[in-house]
JSON list of C-alpha atoms in Angstrom, two decimals:
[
{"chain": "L", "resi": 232, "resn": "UNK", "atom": "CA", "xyz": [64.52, 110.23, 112.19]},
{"chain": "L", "resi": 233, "resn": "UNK", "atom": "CA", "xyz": [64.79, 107.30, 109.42]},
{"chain": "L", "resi": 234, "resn": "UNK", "atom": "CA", "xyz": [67.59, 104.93, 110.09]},
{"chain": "L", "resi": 235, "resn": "UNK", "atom": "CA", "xyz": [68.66, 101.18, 108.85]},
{"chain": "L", "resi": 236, "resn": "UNK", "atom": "CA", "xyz": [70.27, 98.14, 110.63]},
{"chain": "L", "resi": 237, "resn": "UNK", "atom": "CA", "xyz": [72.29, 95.85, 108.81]},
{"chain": "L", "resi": 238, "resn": "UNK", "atom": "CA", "xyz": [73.18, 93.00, 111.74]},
{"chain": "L", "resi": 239, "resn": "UNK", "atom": "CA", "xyz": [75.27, 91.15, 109.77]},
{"chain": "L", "resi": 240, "resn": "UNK", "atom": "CA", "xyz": [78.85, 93.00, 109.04]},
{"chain": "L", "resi": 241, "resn": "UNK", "atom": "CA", "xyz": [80.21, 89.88, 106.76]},
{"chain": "L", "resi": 242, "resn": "UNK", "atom": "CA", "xyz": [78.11, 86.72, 105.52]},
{"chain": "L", "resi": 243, "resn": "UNK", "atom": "CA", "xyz": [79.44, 83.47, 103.87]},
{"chain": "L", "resi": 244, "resn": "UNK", "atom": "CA", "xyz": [78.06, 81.78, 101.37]},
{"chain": "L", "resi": 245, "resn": "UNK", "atom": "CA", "xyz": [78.53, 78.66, 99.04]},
{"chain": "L", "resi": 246, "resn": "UNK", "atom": "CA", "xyz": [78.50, 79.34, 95.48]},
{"chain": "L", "resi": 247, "resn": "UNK", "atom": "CA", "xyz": [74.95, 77.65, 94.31]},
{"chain": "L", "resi": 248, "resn": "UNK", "atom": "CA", "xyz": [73.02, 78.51, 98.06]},
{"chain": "L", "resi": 249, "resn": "UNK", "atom": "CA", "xyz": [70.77, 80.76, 98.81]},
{"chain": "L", "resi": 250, "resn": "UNK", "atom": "CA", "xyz": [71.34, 84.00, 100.25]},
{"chain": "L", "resi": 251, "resn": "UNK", "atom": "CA", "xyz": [69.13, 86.04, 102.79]},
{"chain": "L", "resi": 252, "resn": "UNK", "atom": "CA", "xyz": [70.80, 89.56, 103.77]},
{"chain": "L", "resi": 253, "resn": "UNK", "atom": "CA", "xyz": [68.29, 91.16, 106.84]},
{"chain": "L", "resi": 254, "resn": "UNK", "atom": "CA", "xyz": [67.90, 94.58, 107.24]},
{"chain": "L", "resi": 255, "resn": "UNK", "atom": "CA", "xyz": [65.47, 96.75, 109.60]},
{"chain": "L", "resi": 256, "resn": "UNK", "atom": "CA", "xyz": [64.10, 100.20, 109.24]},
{"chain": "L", "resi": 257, "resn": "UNK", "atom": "CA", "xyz": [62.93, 102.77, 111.60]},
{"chain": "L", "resi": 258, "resn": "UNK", "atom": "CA", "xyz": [60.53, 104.90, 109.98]},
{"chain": "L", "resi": 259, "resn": "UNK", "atom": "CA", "xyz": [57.26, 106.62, 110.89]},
{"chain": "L", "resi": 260, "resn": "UNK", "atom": "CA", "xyz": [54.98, 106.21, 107.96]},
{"chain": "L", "resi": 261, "resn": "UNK", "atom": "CA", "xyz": [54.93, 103.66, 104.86]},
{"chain": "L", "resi": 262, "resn": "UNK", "atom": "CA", "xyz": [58.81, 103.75, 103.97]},
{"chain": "L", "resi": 263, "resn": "UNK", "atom": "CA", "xyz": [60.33, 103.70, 100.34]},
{"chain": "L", "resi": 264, "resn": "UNK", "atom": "CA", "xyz": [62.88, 101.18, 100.62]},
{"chain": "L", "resi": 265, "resn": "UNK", "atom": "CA", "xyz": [66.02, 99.95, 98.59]},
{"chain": "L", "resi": 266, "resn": "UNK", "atom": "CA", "xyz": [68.61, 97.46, 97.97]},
{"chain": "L", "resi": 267, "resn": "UNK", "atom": "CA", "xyz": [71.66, 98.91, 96.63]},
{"chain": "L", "resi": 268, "resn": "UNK", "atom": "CA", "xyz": [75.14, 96.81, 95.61]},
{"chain": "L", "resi": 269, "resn": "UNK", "atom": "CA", "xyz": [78.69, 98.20, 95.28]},
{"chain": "L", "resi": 270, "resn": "UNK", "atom": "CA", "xyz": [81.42, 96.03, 94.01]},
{"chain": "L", "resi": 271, "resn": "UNK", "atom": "CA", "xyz": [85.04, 96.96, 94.67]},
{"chain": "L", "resi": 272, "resn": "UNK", "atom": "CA", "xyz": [86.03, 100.29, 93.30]},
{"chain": "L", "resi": 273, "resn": "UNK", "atom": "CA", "xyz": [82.30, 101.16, 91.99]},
{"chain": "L", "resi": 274, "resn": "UNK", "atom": "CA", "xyz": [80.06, 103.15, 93.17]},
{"chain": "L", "resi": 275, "resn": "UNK", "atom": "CA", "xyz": [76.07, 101.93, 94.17]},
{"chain": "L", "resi": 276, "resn": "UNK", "atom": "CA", "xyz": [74.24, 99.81, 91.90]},
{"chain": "L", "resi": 277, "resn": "UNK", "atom": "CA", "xyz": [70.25, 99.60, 92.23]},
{"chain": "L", "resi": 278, "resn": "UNK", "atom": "CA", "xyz": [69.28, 96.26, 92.92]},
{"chain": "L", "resi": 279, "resn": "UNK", "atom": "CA", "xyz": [65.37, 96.69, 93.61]},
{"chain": "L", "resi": 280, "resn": "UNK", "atom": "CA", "xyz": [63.00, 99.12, 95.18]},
{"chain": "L", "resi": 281, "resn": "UNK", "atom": "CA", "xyz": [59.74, 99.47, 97.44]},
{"chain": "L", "resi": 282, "resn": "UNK", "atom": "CA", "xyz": [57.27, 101.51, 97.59]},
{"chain": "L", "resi": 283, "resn": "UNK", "atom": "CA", "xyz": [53.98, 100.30, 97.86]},
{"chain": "L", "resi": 284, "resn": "UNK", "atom": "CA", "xyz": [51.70, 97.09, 96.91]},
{"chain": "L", "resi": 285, "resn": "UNK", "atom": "CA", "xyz": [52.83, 93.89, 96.71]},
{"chain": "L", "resi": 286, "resn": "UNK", "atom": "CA", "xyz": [55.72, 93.01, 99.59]},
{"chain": "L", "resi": 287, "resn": "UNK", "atom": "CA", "xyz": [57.72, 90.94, 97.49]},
{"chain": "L", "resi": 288, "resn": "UNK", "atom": "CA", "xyz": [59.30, 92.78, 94.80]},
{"chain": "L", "resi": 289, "resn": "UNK", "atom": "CA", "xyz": [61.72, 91.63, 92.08]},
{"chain": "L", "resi": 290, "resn": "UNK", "atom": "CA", "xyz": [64.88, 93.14, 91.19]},
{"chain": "L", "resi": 291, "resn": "UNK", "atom": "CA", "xyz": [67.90, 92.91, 88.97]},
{"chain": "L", "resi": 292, "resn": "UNK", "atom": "CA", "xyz": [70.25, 89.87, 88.96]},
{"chain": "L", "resi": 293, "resn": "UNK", "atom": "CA", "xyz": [67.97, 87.31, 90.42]},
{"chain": "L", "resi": 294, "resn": "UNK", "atom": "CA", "xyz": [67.38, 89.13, 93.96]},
{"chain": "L", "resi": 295, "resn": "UNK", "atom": "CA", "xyz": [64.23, 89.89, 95.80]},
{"chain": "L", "resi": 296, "resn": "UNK", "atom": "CA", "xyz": [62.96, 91.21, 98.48]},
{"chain": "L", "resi": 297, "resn": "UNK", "atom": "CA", "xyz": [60.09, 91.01, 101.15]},
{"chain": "L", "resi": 298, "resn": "UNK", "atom": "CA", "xyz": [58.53, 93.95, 102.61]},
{"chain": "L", "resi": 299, "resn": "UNK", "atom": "CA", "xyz": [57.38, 92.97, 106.12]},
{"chain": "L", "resi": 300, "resn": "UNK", "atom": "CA", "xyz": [55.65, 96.11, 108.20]},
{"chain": "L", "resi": 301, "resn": "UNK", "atom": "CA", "xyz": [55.29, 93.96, 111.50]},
{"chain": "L", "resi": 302, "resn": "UNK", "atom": "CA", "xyz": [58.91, 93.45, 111.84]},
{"chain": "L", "resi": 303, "resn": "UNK", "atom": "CA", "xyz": [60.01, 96.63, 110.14]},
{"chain": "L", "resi": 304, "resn": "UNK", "atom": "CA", "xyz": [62.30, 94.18, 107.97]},
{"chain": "L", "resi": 305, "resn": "UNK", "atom": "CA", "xyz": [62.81, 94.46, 104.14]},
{"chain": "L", "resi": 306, "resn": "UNK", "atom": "CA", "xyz": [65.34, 91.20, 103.37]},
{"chain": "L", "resi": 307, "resn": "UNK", "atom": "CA", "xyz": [67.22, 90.40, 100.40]},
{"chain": "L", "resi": 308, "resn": "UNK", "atom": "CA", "xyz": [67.18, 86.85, 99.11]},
{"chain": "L", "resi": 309, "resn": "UNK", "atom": "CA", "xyz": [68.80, 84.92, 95.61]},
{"chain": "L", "resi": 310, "resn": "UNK", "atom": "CA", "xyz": [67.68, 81.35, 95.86]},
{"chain": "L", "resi": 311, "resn": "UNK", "atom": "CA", "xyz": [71.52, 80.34, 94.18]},
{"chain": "L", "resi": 312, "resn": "UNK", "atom": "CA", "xyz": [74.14, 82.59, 94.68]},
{"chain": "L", "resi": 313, "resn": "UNK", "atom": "CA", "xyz": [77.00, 83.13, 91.92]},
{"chain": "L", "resi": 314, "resn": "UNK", "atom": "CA", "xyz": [80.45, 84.07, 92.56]},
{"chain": "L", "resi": 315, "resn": "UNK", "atom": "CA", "xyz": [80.00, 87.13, 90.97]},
{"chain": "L", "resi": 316, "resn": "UNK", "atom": "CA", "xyz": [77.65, 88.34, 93.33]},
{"chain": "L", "resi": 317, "resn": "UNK", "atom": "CA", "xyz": [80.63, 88.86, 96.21]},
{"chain": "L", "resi": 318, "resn": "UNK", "atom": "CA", "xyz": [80.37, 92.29, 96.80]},
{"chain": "L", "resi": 319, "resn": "UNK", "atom": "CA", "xyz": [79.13, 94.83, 99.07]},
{"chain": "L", "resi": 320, "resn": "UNK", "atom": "CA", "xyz": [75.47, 95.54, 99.97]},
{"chain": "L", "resi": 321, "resn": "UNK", "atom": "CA", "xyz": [73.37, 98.46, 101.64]},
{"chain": "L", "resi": 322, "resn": "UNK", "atom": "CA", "xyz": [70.13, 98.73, 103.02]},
{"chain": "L", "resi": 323, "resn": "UNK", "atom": "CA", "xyz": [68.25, 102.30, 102.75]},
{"chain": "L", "resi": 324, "resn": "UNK", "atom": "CA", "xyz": [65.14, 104.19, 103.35]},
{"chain": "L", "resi": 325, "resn": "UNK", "atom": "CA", "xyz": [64.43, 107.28, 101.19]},
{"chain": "L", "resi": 326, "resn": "UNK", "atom": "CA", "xyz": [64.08, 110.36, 103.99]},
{"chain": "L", "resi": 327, "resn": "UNK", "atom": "CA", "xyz": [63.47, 114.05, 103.09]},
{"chain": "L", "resi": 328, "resn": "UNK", "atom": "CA", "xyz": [65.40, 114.43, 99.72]},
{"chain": "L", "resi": 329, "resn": "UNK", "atom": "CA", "xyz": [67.69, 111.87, 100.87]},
{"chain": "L", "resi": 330, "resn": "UNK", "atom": "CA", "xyz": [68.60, 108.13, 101.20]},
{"chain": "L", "resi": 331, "resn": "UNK", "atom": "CA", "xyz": [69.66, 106.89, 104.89]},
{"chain": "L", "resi": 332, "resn": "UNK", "atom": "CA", "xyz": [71.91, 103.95, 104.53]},
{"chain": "L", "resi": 333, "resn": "UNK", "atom": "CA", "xyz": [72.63, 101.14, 106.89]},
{"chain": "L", "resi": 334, "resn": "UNK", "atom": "CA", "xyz": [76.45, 100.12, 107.61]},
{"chain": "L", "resi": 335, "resn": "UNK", "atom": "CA", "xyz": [76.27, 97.31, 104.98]},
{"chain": "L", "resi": 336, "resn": "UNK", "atom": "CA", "xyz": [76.40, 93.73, 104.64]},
{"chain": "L", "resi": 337, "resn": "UNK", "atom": "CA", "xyz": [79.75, 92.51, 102.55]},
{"chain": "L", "resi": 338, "resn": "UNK", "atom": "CA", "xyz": [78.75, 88.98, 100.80]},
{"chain": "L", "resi": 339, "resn": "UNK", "atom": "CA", "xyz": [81.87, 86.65, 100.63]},
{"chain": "L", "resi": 340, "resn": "UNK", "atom": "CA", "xyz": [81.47, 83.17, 97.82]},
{"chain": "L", "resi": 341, "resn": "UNK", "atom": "CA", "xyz": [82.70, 80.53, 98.52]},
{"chain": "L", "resi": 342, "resn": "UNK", "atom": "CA", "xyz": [83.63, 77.90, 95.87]},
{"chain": "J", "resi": 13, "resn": "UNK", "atom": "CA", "xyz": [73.73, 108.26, 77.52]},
{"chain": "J", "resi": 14, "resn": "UNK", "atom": "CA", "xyz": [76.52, 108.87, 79.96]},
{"chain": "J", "resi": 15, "resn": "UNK", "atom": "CA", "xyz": [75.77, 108.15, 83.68]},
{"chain": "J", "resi": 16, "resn": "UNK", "atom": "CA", "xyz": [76.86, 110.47, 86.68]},
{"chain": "J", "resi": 17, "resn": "UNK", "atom": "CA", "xyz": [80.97, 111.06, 86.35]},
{"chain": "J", "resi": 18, "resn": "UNK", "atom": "CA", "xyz": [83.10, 111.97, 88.88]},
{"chain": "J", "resi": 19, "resn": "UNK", "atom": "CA", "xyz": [86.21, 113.38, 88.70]},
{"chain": "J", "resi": 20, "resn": "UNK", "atom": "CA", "xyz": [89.60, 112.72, 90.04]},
{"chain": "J", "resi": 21, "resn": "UNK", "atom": "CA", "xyz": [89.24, 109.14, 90.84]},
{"chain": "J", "resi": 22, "resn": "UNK", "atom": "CA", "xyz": [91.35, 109.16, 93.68]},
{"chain": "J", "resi": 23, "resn": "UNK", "atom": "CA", "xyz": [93.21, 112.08, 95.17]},
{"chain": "J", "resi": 24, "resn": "UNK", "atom": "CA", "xyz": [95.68, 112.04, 98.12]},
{"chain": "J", "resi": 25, "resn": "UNK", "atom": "CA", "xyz": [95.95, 115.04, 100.14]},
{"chain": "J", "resi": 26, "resn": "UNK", "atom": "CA", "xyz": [97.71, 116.40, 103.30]},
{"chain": "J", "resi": 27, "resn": "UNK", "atom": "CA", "xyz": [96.25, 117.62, 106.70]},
{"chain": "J", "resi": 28, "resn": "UNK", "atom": "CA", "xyz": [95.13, 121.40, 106.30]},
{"chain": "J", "resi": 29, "resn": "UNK", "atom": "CA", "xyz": [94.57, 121.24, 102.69]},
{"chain": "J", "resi": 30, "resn": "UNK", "atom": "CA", "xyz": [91.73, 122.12, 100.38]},
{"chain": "J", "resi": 31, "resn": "UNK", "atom": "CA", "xyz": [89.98, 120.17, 97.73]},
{"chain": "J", "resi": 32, "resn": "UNK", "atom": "CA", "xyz": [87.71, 119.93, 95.38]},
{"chain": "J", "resi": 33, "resn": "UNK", "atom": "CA", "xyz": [85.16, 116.85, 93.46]},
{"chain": "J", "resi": 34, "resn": "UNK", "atom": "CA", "xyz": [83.51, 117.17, 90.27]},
{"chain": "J", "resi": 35, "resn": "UNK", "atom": "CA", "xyz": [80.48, 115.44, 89.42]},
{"chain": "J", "resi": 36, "resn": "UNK", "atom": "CA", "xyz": [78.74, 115.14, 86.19]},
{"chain": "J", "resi": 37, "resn": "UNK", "atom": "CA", "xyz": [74.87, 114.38, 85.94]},
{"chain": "J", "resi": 38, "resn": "UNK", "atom": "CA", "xyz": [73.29, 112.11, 84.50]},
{"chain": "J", "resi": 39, "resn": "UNK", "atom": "CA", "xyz": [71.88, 113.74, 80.87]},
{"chain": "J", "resi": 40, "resn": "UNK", "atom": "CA", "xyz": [68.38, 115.45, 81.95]},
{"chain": "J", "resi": 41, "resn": "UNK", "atom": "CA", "xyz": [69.03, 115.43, 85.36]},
{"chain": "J", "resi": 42, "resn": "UNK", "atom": "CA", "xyz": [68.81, 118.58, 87.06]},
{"chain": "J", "resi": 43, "resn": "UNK", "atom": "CA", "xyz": [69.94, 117.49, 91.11]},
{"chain": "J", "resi": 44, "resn": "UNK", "atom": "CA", "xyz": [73.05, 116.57, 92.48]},
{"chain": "J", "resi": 45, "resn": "UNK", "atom": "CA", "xyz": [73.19, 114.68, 96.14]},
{"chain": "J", "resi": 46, "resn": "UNK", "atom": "CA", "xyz": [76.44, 114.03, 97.92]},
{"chain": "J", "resi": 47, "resn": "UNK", "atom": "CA", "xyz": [77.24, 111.54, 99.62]},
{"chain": "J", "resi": 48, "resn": "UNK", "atom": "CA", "xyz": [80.51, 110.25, 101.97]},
{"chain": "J", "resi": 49, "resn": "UNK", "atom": "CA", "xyz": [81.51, 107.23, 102.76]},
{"chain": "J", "resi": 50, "resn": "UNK", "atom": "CA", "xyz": [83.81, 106.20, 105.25]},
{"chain": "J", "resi": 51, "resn": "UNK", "atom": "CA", "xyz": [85.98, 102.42, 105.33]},
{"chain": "J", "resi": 52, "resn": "UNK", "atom": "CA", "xyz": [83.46, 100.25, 106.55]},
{"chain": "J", "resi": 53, "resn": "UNK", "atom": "CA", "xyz": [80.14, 102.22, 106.60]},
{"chain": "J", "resi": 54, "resn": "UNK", "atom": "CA", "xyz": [77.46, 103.01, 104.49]},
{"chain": "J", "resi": 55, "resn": "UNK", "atom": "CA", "xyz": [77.34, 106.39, 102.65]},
{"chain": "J", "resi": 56, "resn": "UNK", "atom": "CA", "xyz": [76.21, 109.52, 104.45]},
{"chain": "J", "resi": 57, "resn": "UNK", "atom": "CA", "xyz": [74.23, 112.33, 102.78]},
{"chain": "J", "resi": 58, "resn": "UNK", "atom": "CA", "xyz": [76.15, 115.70, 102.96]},
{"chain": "J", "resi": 59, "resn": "UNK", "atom": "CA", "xyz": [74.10, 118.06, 100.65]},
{"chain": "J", "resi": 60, "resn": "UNK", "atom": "CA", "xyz": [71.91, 118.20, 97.95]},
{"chain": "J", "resi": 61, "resn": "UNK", "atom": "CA", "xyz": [72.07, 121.27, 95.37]},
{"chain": "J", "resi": 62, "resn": "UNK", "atom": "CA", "xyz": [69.02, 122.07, 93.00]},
{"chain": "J", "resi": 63, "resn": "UNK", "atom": "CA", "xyz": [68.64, 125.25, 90.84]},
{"chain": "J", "resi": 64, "resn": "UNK", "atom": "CA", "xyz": [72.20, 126.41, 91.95]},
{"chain": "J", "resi": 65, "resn": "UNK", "atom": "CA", "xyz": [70.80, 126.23, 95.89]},
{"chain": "J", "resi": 66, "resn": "UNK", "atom": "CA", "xyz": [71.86, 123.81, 98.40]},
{"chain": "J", "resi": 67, "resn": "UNK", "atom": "CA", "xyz": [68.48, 122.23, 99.25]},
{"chain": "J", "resi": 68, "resn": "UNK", "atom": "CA", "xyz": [69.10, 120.32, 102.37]},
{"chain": "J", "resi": 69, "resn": "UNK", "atom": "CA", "xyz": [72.15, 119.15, 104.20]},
{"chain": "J", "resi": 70, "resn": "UNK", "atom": "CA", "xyz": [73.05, 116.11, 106.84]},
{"chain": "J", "resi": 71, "resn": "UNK", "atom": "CA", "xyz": [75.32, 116.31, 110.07]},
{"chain": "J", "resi": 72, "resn": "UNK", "atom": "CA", "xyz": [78.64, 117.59, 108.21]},
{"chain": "J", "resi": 73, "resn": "UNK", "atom": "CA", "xyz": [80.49, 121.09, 109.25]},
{"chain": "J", "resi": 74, "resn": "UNK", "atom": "CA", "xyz": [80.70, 124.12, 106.98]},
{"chain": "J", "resi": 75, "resn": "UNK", "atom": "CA", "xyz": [84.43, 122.89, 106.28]},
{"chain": "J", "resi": 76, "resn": "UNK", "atom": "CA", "xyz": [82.24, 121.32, 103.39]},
{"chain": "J", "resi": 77, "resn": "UNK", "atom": "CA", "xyz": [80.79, 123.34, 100.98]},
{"chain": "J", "resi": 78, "resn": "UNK", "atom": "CA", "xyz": [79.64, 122.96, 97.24]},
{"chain": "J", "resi": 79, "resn": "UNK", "atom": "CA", "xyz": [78.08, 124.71, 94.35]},
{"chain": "J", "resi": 80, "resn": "UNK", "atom": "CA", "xyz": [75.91, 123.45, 91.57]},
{"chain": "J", "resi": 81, "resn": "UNK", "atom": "CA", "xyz": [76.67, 125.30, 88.10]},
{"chain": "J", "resi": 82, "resn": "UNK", "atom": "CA", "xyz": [74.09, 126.23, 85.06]},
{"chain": "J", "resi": 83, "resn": "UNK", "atom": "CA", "xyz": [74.76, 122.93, 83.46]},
{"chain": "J", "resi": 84, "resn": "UNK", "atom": "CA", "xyz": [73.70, 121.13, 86.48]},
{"chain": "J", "resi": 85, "resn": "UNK", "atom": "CA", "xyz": [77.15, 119.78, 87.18]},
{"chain": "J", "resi": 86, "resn": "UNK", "atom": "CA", "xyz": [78.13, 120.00, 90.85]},
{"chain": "J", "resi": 87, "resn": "UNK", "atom": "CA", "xyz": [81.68, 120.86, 92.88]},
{"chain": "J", "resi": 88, "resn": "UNK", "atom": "CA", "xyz": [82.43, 119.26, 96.30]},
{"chain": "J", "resi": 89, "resn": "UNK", "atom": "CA", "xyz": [84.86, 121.72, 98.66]},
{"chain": "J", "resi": 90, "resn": "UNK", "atom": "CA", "xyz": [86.43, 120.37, 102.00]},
{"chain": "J", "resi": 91, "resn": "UNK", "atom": "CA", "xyz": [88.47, 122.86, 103.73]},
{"chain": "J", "resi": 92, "resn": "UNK", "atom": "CA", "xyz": [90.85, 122.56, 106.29]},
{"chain": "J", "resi": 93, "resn": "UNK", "atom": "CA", "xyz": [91.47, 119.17, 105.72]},
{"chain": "J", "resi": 94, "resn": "UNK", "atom": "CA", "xyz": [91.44, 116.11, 108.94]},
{"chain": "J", "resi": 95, "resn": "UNK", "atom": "CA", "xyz": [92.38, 112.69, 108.24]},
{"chain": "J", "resi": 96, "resn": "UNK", "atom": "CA", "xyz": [88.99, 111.70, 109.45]},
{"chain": "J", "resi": 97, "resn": "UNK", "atom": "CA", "xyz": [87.41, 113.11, 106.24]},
{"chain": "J", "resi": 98, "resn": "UNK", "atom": "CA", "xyz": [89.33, 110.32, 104.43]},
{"chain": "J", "resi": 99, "resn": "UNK", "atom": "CA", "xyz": [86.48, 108.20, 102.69]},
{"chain": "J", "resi": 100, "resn": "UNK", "atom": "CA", "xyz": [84.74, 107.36, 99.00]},
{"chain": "J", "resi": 101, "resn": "UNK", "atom": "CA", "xyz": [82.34, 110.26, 98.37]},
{"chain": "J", "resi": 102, "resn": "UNK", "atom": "CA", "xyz": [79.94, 109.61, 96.20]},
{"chain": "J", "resi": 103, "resn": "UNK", "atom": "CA", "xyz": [77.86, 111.91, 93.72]},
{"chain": "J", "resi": 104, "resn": "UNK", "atom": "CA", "xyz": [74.18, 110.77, 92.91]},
{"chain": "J", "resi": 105, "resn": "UNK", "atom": "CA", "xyz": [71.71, 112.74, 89.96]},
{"chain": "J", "resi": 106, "resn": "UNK", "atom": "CA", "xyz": [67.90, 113.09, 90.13]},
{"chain": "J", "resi": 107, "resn": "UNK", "atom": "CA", "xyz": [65.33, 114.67, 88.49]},
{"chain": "J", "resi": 108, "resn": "UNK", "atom": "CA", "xyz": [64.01, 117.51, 90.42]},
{"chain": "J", "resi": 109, "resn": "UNK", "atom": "CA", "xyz": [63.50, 117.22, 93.94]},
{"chain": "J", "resi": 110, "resn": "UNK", "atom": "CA", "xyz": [61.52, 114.48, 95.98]},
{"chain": "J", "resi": 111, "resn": "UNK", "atom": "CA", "xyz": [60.73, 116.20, 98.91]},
{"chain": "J", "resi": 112, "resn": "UNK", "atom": "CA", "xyz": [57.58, 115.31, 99.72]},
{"chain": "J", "resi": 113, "resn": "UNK", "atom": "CA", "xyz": [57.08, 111.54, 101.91]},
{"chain": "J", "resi": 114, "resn": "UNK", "atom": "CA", "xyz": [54.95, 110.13, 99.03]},
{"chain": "J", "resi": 115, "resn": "UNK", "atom": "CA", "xyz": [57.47, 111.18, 95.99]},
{"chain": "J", "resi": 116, "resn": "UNK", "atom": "CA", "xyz": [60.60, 109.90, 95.15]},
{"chain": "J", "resi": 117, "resn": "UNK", "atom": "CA", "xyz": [62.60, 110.92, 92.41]},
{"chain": "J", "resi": 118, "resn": "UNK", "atom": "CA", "xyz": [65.40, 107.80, 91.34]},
{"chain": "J", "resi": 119, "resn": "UNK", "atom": "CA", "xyz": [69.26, 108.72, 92.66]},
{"chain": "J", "resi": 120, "resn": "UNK", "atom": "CA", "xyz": [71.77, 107.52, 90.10]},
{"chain": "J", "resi": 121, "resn": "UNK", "atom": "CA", "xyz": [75.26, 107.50, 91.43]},
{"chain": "J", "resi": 122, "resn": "UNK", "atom": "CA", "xyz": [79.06, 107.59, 90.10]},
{"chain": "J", "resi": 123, "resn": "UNK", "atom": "CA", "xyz": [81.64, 105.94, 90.90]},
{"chain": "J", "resi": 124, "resn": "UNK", "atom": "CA", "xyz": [83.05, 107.91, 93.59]},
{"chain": "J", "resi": 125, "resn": "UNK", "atom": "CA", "xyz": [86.57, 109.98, 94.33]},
{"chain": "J", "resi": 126, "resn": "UNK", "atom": "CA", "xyz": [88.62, 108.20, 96.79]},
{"chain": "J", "resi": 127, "resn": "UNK", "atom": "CA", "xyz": [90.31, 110.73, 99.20]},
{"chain": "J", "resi": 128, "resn": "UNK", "atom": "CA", "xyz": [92.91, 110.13, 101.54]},
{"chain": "J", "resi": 129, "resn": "UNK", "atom": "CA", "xyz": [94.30, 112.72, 103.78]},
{"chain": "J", "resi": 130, "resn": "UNK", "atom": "CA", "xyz": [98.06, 112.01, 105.46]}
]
């Protein structure tokens, strides 16, 4: 069965640094994998997907993410955060007419 | 173009108790996927409905139940209501279904119904 493992329950960051969120899938073929966001009282916002082709793939807001089969590891990365970007983020791999989410990763700002 | 709408936003409810969610689609979408999530976790799929028939369904009892109408829009039932089913559930819309390992039809999702249970 698909699953997703976000290590890091809360992460810090200055306003202006970079960001890295991991996350690691358990899949048995070539996984479609997302990035979603969900800021308080919203629901999930699509940041960027994978499917295939090139590992690093662009999404909305400044974020990508790198595709890496060996480690089973799709991380998120900004290279300068904002303060807007505080907010709660999920990890997921598409299953059989579903999406399996990982526990989340909540991104605090500091000033 | 209006998104996916759900409807109440929040509802509180006692132990016992019935309820029911609403979700809209998004316009020309034709699938509705629900989702719950609990404080501090990441969703969980609970069913997905297509052509009026629940498609597939994840780990949850038959306390929850749903229904997808002719217009596509979907109802969420929890009977018998336990404090543990206290959580965000969240509605998502597709385009048909995505079955297959090398397809994948987008999910669009609302903004959720907050339900507590005393």
């Amino acid at each position: 069965a698909q699953s997703v493992t976000q290590p890091d329950i809360h992460i810090t960051v200055s306003e202006g640094a970079s960001l890295e969120l991991r996350c690691n899938y358990s899949y048995g073929a070539t996984p479609y994998l997302f990035w979603y966001v969900q800021s308080p009282g919203q629901g999930l916002q699509l940041l960027l997907k994978y499917f295939s082709g090139d590992t690093l793939v662009q999404g909305i807001k400044g974020f990508e993410a790198e595709f890496k089969r060996s480690q089973s590891s799709f991380n998120l990365r900004k290279p300068s955060v904002h303060w807007s970007d505080a907010a709660e983020y999920f990890c997921a791999v598409k299953g059989f007419q579903k999406l399996v989410f990982g526990t989340g990763t909540r991104l605090l700002v500091s000033p | 173009d209006a998104g996916v709408t759900q409807s109440p936003t929040h509802l509180i409810k006692t132990r016992g108790q019935q309820v029911t969610l609403r979700c809209s689609p998004k316009s020309g979408h034709d699938t509705v996927s629900w989702y719950q999530q609990a404080l501090g976790q990441g969703p969980q799929f609970i069913f997905q409905y297509y052509e009026e028939e629940e498609r597939q369904r994840g780990n949850f009892p038959d306390r929850f139940s749903g229904h997808q109408f002719p217009n596509y829009s979907s109802e969420l039932n929890v009977n018998a209501l336990l404090l543990g089913d206290s959580a965000l559930y969240l509605c998502a819309s597709s385009l048909g279904l995505a079955g297959a390992p090398s397809s994948y039809n987008e999910q669009f999702f609302g903004p959720g119904t907050r339900l507590t249970v005393l």
